[in-house]
PDB file of C-alpha atoms and ligand atoms in Angstrom:
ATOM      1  CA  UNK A1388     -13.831   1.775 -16.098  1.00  0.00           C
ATOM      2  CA  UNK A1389     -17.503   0.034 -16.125  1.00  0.00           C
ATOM      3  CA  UNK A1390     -20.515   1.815 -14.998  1.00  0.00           C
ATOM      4  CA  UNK A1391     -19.893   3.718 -12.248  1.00  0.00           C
ATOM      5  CA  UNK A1392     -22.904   6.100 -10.891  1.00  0.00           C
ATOM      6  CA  UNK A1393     -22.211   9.965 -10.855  1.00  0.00           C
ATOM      7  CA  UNK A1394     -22.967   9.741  -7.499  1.00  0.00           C
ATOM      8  CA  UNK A1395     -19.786   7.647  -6.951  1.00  0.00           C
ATOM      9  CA  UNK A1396     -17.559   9.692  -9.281  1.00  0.00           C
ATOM     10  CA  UNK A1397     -18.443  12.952  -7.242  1.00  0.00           C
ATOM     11  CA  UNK A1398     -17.849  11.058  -4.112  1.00  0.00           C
ATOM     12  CA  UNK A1399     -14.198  10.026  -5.495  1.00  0.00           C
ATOM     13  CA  UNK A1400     -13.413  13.471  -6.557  1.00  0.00           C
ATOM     14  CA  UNK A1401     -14.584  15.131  -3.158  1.00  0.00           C
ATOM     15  CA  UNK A1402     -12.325  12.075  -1.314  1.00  0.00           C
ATOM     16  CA  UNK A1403      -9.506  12.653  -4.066  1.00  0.00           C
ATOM     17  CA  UNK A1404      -9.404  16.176  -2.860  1.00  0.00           C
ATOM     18  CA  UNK A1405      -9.581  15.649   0.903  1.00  0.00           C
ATOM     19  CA  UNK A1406      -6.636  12.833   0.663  1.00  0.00           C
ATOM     20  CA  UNK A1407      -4.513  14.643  -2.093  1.00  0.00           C
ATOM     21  CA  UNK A1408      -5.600  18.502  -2.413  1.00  0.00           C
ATOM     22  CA  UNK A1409      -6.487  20.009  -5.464  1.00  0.00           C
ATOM     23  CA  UNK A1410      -3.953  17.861  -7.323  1.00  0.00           C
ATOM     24  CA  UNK A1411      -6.222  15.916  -9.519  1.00  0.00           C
ATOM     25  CA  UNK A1412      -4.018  13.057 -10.466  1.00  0.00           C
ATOM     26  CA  UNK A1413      -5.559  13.292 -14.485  1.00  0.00           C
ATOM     27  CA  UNK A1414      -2.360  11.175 -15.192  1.00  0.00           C
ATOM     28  CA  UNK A1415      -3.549   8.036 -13.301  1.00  0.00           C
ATOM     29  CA  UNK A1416      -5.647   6.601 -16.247  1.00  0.00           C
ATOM     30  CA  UNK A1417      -7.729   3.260 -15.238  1.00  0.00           C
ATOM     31  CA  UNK A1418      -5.269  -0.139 -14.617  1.00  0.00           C
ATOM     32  CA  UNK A1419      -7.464  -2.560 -15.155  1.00  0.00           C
ATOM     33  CA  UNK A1420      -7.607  -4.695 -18.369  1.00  0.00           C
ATOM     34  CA  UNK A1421     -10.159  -6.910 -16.964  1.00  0.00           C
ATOM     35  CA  UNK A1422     -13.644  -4.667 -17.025  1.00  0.00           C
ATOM     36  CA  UNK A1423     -16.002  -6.836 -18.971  1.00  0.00           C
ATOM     37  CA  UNK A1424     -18.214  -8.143 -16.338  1.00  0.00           C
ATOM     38  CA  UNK A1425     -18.667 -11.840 -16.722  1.00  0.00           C
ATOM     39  CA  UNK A1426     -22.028 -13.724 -16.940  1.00  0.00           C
ATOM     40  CA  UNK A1427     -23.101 -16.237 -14.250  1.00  0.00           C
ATOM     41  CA  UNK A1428     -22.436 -19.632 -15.301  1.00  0.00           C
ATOM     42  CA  UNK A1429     -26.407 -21.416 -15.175  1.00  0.00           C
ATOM     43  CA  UNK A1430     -24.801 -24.913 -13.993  1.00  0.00           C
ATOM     44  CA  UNK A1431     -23.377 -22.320 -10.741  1.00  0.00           C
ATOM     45  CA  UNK A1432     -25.247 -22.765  -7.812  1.00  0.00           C
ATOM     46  CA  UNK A1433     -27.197 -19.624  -7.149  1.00  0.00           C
ATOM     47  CA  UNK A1434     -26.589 -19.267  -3.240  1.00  0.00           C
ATOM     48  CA  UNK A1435     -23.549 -19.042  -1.562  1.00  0.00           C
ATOM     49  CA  UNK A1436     -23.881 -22.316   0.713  1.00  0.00           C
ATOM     50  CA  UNK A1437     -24.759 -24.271  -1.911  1.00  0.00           C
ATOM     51  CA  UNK A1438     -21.624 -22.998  -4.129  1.00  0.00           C
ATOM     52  CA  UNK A1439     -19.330 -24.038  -1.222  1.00  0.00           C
ATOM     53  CA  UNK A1440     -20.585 -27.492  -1.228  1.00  0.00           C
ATOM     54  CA  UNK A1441     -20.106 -27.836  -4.700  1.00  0.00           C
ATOM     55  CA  UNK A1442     -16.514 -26.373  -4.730  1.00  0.00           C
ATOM     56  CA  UNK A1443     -15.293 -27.777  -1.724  1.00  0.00           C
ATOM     57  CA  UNK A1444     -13.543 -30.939  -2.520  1.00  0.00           C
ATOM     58  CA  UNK A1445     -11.713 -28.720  -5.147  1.00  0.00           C
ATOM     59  CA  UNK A1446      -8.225 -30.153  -7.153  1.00  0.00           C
ATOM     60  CA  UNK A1447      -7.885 -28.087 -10.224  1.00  0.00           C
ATOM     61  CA  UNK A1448      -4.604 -27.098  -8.990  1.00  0.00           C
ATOM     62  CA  UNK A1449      -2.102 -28.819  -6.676  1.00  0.00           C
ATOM     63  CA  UNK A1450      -2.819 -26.579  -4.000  1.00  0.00           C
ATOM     64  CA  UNK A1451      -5.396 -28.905  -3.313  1.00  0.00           C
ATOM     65  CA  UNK A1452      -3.042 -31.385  -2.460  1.00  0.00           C
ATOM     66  CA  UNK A1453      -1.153 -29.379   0.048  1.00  0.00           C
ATOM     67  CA  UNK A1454      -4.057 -27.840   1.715  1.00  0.00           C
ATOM     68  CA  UNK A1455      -5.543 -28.931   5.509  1.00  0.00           C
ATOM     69  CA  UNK A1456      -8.594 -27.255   4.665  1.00  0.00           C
ATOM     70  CA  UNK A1457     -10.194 -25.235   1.885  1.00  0.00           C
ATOM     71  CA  UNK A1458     -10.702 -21.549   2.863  1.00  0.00           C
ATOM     72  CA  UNK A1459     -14.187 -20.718   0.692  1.00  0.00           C
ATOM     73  CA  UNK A1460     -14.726 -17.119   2.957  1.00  0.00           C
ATOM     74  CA  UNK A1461     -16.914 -16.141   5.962  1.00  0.00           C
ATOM     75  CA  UNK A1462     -19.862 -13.569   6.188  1.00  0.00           C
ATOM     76  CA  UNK A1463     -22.995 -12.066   5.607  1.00  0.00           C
ATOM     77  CA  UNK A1464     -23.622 -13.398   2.153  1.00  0.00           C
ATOM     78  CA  UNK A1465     -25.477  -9.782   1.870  1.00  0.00           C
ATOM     79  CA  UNK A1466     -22.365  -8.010   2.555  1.00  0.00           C
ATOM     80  CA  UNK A1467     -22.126  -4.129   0.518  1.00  0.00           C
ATOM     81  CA  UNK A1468     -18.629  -4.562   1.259  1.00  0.00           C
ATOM     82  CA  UNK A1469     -16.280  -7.642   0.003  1.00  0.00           C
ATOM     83  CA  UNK A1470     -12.558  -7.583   1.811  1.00  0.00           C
ATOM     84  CA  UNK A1471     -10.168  -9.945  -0.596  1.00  0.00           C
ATOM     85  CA  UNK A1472      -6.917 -10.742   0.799  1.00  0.00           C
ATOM     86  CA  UNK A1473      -4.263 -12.760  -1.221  1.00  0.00           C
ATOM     87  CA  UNK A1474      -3.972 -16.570  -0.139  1.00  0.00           C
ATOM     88  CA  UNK A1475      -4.856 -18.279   2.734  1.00  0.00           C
ATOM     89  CA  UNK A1476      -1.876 -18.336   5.388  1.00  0.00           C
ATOM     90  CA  UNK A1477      -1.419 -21.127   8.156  1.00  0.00           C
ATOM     91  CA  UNK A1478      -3.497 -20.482  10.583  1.00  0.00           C
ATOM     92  CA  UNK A1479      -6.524 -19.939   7.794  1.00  0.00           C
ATOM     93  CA  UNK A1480      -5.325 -23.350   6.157  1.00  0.00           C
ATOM     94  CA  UNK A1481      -5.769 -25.256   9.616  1.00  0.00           C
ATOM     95  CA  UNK A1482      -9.404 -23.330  10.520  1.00  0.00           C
ATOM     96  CA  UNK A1483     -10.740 -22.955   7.235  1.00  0.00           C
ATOM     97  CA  UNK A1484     -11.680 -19.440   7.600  1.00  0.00           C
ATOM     98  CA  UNK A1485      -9.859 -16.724   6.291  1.00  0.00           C
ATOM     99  CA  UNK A1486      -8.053 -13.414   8.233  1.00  0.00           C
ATOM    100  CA  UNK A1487      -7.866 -15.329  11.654  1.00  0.00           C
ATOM    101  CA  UNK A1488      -4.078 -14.672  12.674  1.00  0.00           C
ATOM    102  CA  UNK A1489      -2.692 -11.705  13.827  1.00  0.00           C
ATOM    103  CA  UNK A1490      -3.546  -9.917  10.829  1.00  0.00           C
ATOM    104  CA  UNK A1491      -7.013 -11.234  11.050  1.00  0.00           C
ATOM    105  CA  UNK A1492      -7.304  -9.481  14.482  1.00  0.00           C
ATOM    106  CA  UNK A1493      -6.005  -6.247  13.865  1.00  0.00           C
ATOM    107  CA  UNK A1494      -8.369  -6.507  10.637  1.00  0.00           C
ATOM    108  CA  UNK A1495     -11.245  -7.077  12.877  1.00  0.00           C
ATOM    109  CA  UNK A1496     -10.664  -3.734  14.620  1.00  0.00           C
ATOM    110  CA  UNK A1497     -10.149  -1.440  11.307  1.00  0.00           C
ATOM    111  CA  UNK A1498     -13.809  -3.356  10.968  1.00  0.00           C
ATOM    112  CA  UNK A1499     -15.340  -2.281  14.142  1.00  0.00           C
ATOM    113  CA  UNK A1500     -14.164   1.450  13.398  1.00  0.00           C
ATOM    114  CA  UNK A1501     -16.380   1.079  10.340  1.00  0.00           C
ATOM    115  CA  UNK A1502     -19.275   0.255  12.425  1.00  0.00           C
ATOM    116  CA  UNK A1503     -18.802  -3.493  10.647  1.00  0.00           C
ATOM    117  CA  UNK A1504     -17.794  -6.758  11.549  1.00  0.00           C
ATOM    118  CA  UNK A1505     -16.832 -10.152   9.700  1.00  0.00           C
ATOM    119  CA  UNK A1506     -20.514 -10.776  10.503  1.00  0.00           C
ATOM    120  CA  UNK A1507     -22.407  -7.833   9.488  1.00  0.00           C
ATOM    121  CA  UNK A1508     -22.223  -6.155   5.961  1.00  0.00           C
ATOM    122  CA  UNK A1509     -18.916  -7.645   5.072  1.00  0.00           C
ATOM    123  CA  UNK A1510     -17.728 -10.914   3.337  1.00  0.00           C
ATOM    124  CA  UNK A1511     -14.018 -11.866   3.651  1.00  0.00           C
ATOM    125  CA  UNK A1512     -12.183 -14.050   1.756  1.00  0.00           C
ATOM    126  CA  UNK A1513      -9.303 -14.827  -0.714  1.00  0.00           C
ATOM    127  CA  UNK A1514      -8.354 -14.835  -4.634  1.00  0.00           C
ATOM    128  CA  UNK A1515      -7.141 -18.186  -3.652  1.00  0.00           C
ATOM    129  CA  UNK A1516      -9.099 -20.625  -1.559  1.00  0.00           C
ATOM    130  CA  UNK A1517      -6.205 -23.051  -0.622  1.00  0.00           C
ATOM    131  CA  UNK A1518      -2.564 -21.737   1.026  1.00  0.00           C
ATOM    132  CA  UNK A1519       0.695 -22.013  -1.292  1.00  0.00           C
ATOM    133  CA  UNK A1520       3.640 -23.367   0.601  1.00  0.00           C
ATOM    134  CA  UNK A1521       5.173 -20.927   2.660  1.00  0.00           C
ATOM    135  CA  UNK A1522       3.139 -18.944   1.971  1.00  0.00           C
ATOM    136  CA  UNK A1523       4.410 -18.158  -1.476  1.00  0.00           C
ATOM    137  CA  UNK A1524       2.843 -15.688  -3.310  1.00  0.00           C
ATOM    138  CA  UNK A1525      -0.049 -17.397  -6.002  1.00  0.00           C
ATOM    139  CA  UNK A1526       1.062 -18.797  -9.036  1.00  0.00           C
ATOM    140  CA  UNK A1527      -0.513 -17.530 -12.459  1.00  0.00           C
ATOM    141  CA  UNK A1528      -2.077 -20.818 -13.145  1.00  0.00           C
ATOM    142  CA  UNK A1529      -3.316 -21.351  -9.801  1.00  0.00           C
ATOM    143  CA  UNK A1530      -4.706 -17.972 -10.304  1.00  0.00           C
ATOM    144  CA  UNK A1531      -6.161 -18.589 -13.307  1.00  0.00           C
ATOM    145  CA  UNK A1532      -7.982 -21.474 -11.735  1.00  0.00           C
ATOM    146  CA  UNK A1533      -9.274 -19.927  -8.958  1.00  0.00           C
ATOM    147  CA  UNK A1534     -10.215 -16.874  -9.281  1.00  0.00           C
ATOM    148  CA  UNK A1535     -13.247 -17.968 -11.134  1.00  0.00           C
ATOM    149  CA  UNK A1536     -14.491 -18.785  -7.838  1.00  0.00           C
ATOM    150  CA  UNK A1537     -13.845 -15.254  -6.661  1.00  0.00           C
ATOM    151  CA  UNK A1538     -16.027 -14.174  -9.422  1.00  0.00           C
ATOM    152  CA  UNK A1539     -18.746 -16.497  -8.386  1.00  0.00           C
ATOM    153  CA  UNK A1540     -18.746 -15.336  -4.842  1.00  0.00           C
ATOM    154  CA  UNK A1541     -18.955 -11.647  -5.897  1.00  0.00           C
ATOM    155  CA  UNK A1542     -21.647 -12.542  -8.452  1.00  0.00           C
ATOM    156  CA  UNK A1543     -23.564 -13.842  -5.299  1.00  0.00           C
ATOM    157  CA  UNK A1544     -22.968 -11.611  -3.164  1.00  0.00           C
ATOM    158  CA  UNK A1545     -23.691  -8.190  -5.345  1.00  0.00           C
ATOM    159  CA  UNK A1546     -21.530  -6.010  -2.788  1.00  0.00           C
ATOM    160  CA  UNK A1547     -21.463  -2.329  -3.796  1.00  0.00           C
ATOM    161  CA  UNK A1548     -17.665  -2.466  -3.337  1.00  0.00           C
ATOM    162  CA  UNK A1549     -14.581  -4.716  -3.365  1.00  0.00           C
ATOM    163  CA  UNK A1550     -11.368  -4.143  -1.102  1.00  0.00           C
ATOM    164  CA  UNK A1551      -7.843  -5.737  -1.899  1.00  0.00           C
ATOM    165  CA  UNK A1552      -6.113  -6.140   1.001  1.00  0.00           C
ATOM    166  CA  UNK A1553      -2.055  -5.476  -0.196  1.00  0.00           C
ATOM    167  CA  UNK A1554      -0.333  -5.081  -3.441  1.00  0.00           C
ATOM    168  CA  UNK A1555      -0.715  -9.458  -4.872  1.00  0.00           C
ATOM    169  CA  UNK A1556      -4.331  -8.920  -4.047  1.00  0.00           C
ATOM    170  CA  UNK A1557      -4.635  -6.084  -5.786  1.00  0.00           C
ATOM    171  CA  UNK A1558      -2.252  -6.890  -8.560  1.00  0.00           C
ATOM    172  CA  UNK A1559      -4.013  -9.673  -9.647  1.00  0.00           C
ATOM    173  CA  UNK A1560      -7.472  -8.739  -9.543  1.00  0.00           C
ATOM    174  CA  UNK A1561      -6.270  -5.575 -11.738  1.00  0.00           C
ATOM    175  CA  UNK A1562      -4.345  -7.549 -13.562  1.00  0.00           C
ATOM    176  CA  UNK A1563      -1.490  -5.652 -13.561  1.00  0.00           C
ATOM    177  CA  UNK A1564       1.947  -5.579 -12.065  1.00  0.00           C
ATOM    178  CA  UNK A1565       2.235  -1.736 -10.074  1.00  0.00           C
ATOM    179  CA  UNK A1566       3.204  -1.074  -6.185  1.00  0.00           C
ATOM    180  CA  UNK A1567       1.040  -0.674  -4.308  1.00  0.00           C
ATOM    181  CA  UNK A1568       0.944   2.934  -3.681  1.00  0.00           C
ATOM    182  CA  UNK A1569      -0.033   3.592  -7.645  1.00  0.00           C
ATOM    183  CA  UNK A1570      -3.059   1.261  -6.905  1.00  0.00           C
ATOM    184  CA  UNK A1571      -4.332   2.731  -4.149  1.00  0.00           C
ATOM    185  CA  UNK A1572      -6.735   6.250  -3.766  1.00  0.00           C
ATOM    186  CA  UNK A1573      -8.492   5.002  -7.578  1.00  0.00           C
ATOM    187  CA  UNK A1574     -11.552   4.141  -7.371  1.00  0.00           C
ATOM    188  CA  UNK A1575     -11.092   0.681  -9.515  1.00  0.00           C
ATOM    189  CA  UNK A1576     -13.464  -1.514 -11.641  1.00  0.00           C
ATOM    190  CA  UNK A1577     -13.429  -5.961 -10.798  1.00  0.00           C
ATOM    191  CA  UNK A1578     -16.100  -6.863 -13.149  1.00  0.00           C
ATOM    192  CA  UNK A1579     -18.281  -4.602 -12.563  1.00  0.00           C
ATOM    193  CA  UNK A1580     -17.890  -3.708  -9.101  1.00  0.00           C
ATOM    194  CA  UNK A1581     -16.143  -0.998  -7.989  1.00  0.00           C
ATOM    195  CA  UNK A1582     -12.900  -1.572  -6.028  1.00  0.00           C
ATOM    196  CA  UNK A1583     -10.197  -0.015  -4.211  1.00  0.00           C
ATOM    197  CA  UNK A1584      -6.950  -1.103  -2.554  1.00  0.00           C
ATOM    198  CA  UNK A1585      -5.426  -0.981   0.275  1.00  0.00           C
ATOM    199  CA  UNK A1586      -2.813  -1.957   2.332  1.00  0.00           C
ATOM    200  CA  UNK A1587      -2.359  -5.886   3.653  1.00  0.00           C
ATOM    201  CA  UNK A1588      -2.985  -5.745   7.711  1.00  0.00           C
ATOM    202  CA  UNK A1589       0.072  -8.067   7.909  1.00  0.00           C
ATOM    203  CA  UNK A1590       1.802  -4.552   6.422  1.00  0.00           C
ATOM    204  CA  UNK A1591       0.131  -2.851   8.765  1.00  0.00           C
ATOM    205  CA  UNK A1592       1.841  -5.284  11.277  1.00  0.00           C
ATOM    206  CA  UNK A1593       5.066  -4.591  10.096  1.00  0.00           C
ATOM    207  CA  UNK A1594       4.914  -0.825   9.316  1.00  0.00           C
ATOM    208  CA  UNK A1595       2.426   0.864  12.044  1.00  0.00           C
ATOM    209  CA  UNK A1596       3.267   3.901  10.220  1.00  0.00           C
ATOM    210  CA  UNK A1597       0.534   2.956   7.048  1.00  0.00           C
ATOM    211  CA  UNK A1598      -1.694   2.798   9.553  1.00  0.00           C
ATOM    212  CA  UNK A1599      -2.812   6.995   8.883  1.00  0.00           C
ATOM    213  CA  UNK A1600      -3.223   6.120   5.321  1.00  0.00           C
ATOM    214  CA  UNK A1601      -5.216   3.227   5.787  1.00  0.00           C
ATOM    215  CA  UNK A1602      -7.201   4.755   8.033  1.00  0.00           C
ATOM    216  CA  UNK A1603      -8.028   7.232   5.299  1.00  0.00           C
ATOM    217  CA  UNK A1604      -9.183   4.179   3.104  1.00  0.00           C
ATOM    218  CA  UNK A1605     -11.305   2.967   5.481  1.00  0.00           C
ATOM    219  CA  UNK A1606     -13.159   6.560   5.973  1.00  0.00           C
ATOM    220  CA  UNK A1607     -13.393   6.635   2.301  1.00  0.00           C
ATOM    221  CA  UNK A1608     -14.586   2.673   2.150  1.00  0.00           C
ATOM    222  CA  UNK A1609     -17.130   3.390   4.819  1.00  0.00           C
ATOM    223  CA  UNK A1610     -18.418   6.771   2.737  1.00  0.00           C
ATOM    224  CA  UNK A1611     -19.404   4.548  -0.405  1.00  0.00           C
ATOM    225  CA  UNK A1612     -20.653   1.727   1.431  1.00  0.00           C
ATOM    226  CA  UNK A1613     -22.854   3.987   3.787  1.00  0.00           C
ATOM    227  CA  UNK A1614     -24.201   5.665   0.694  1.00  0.00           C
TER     228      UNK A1614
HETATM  229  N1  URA B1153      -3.408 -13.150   4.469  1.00  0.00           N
HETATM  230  C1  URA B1153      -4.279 -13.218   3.430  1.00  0.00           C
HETATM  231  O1  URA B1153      -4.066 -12.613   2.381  1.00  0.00           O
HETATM  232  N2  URA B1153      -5.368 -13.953   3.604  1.00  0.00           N
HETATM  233  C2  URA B1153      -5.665 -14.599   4.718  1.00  0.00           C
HETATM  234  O2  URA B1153      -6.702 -15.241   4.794  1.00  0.00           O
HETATM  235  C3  URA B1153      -4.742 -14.502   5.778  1.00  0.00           C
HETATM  236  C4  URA B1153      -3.628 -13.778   5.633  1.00  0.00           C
END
């Protein structure tokens, strides 16, 4: 894990114990294999408006063939909080902003219980920035392409944390290839930034009953963010 304030690690042990009891978890060592923060690139541009523009038109992988639009992110480019879903889906790829289906919506609402909205203290978007075909999920060199991008955005935006949203968002950002459920209650390093992971709202779609557990994220999101 990378520098993490003891004010955060006693906040993750008091919200360890209030979602698990006193079971510690001391087996659950760090996942991630990809903690070395990474240095902003000088030719970047150095405000988030700016970086769309430049990125825009991107082709580096064929997804940029396929795509109606490119799906950079929306929000306060302030945000403490940064929500990263997977891939855009179709109704992102037509509107060019990410989260605006029906699992948009219902994450709009987990947002308002956090006294937060895709406008205020939160900045949503995707490891990739164009959809796959059927919404497959993303392919290791489109990845790989992309989610320099991500890194840039984050860079920008300095949020204090970073929220996958479901298992391929969190899986590739950590690098590694665990359910879901291993992934998420650990407080999680992306470069620097703390992150945590949580379930996809288009899960939540399909299995109301996450929706306790998520809930539980969100309190626990909303406790470091509110810090
Ligand atoms: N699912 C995602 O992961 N991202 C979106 O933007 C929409 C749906």
């Amino acid at each position: 894990m990378g520098s993490v304030s003891p004010d955060a690690v006693s906040q993750y042990l008091k919200q360890t114990r209030e979602l698990f009891g006193d079971e510690l978890f001391l087996d659950q060592t760090p996942t991630s294999t990809k903690t070395e923060p990474k240095k902003m690139n000088p030719d970047l541009p150095s405000n988030i408006d700016g970086f769309y523009k430049q990125i825009h038109n991107c082709t580096r992988c064929a997804l940029g063939d396929s795509r109606t639009e490119f799906v950079f992110g929306v929000g306060d480019p302030k945000a403490s909080l940064v929500l990263v879903g997977e891939a855009p889906g179709e109704q992102e790829d037509l509107k060019g902003e990410p989260f605006v289906g029906r699992a948009g919506k219902l994450l709009d609402k987990i947002l308002t219980a956090i006294d937060r909205s895709r406008q205020k203290d939160v900045y949503i978007c995707n490891v990739l920035k164009c959809r796959p075909p059927k919404n497959r999920d993303p392919l290791p060199d489109e990845v790989a392409e992309c989610e320099p991008y991500l890194i840039h955005q984050i860079n920008l935006i300095q949020p204090k944390l970073i929220v996958a949203l479901g298992r391929v968002a969190g899986k590739t950002l950590l690098n590694v290839d665990k359910p879901l459920k291993s992934m998420r209650g650990i407080l999680h390093d992306y470069h620097g930034t703390p992150l945590i992971v949580t379930y996809h709202p288009a899960a939540l779609l399909r299995n109301p009953n996450w929706k306790p557990e998520t809930w539980k994220d969100f309190k626990w999101i909303r406790s470091i963010i509110d810090e």
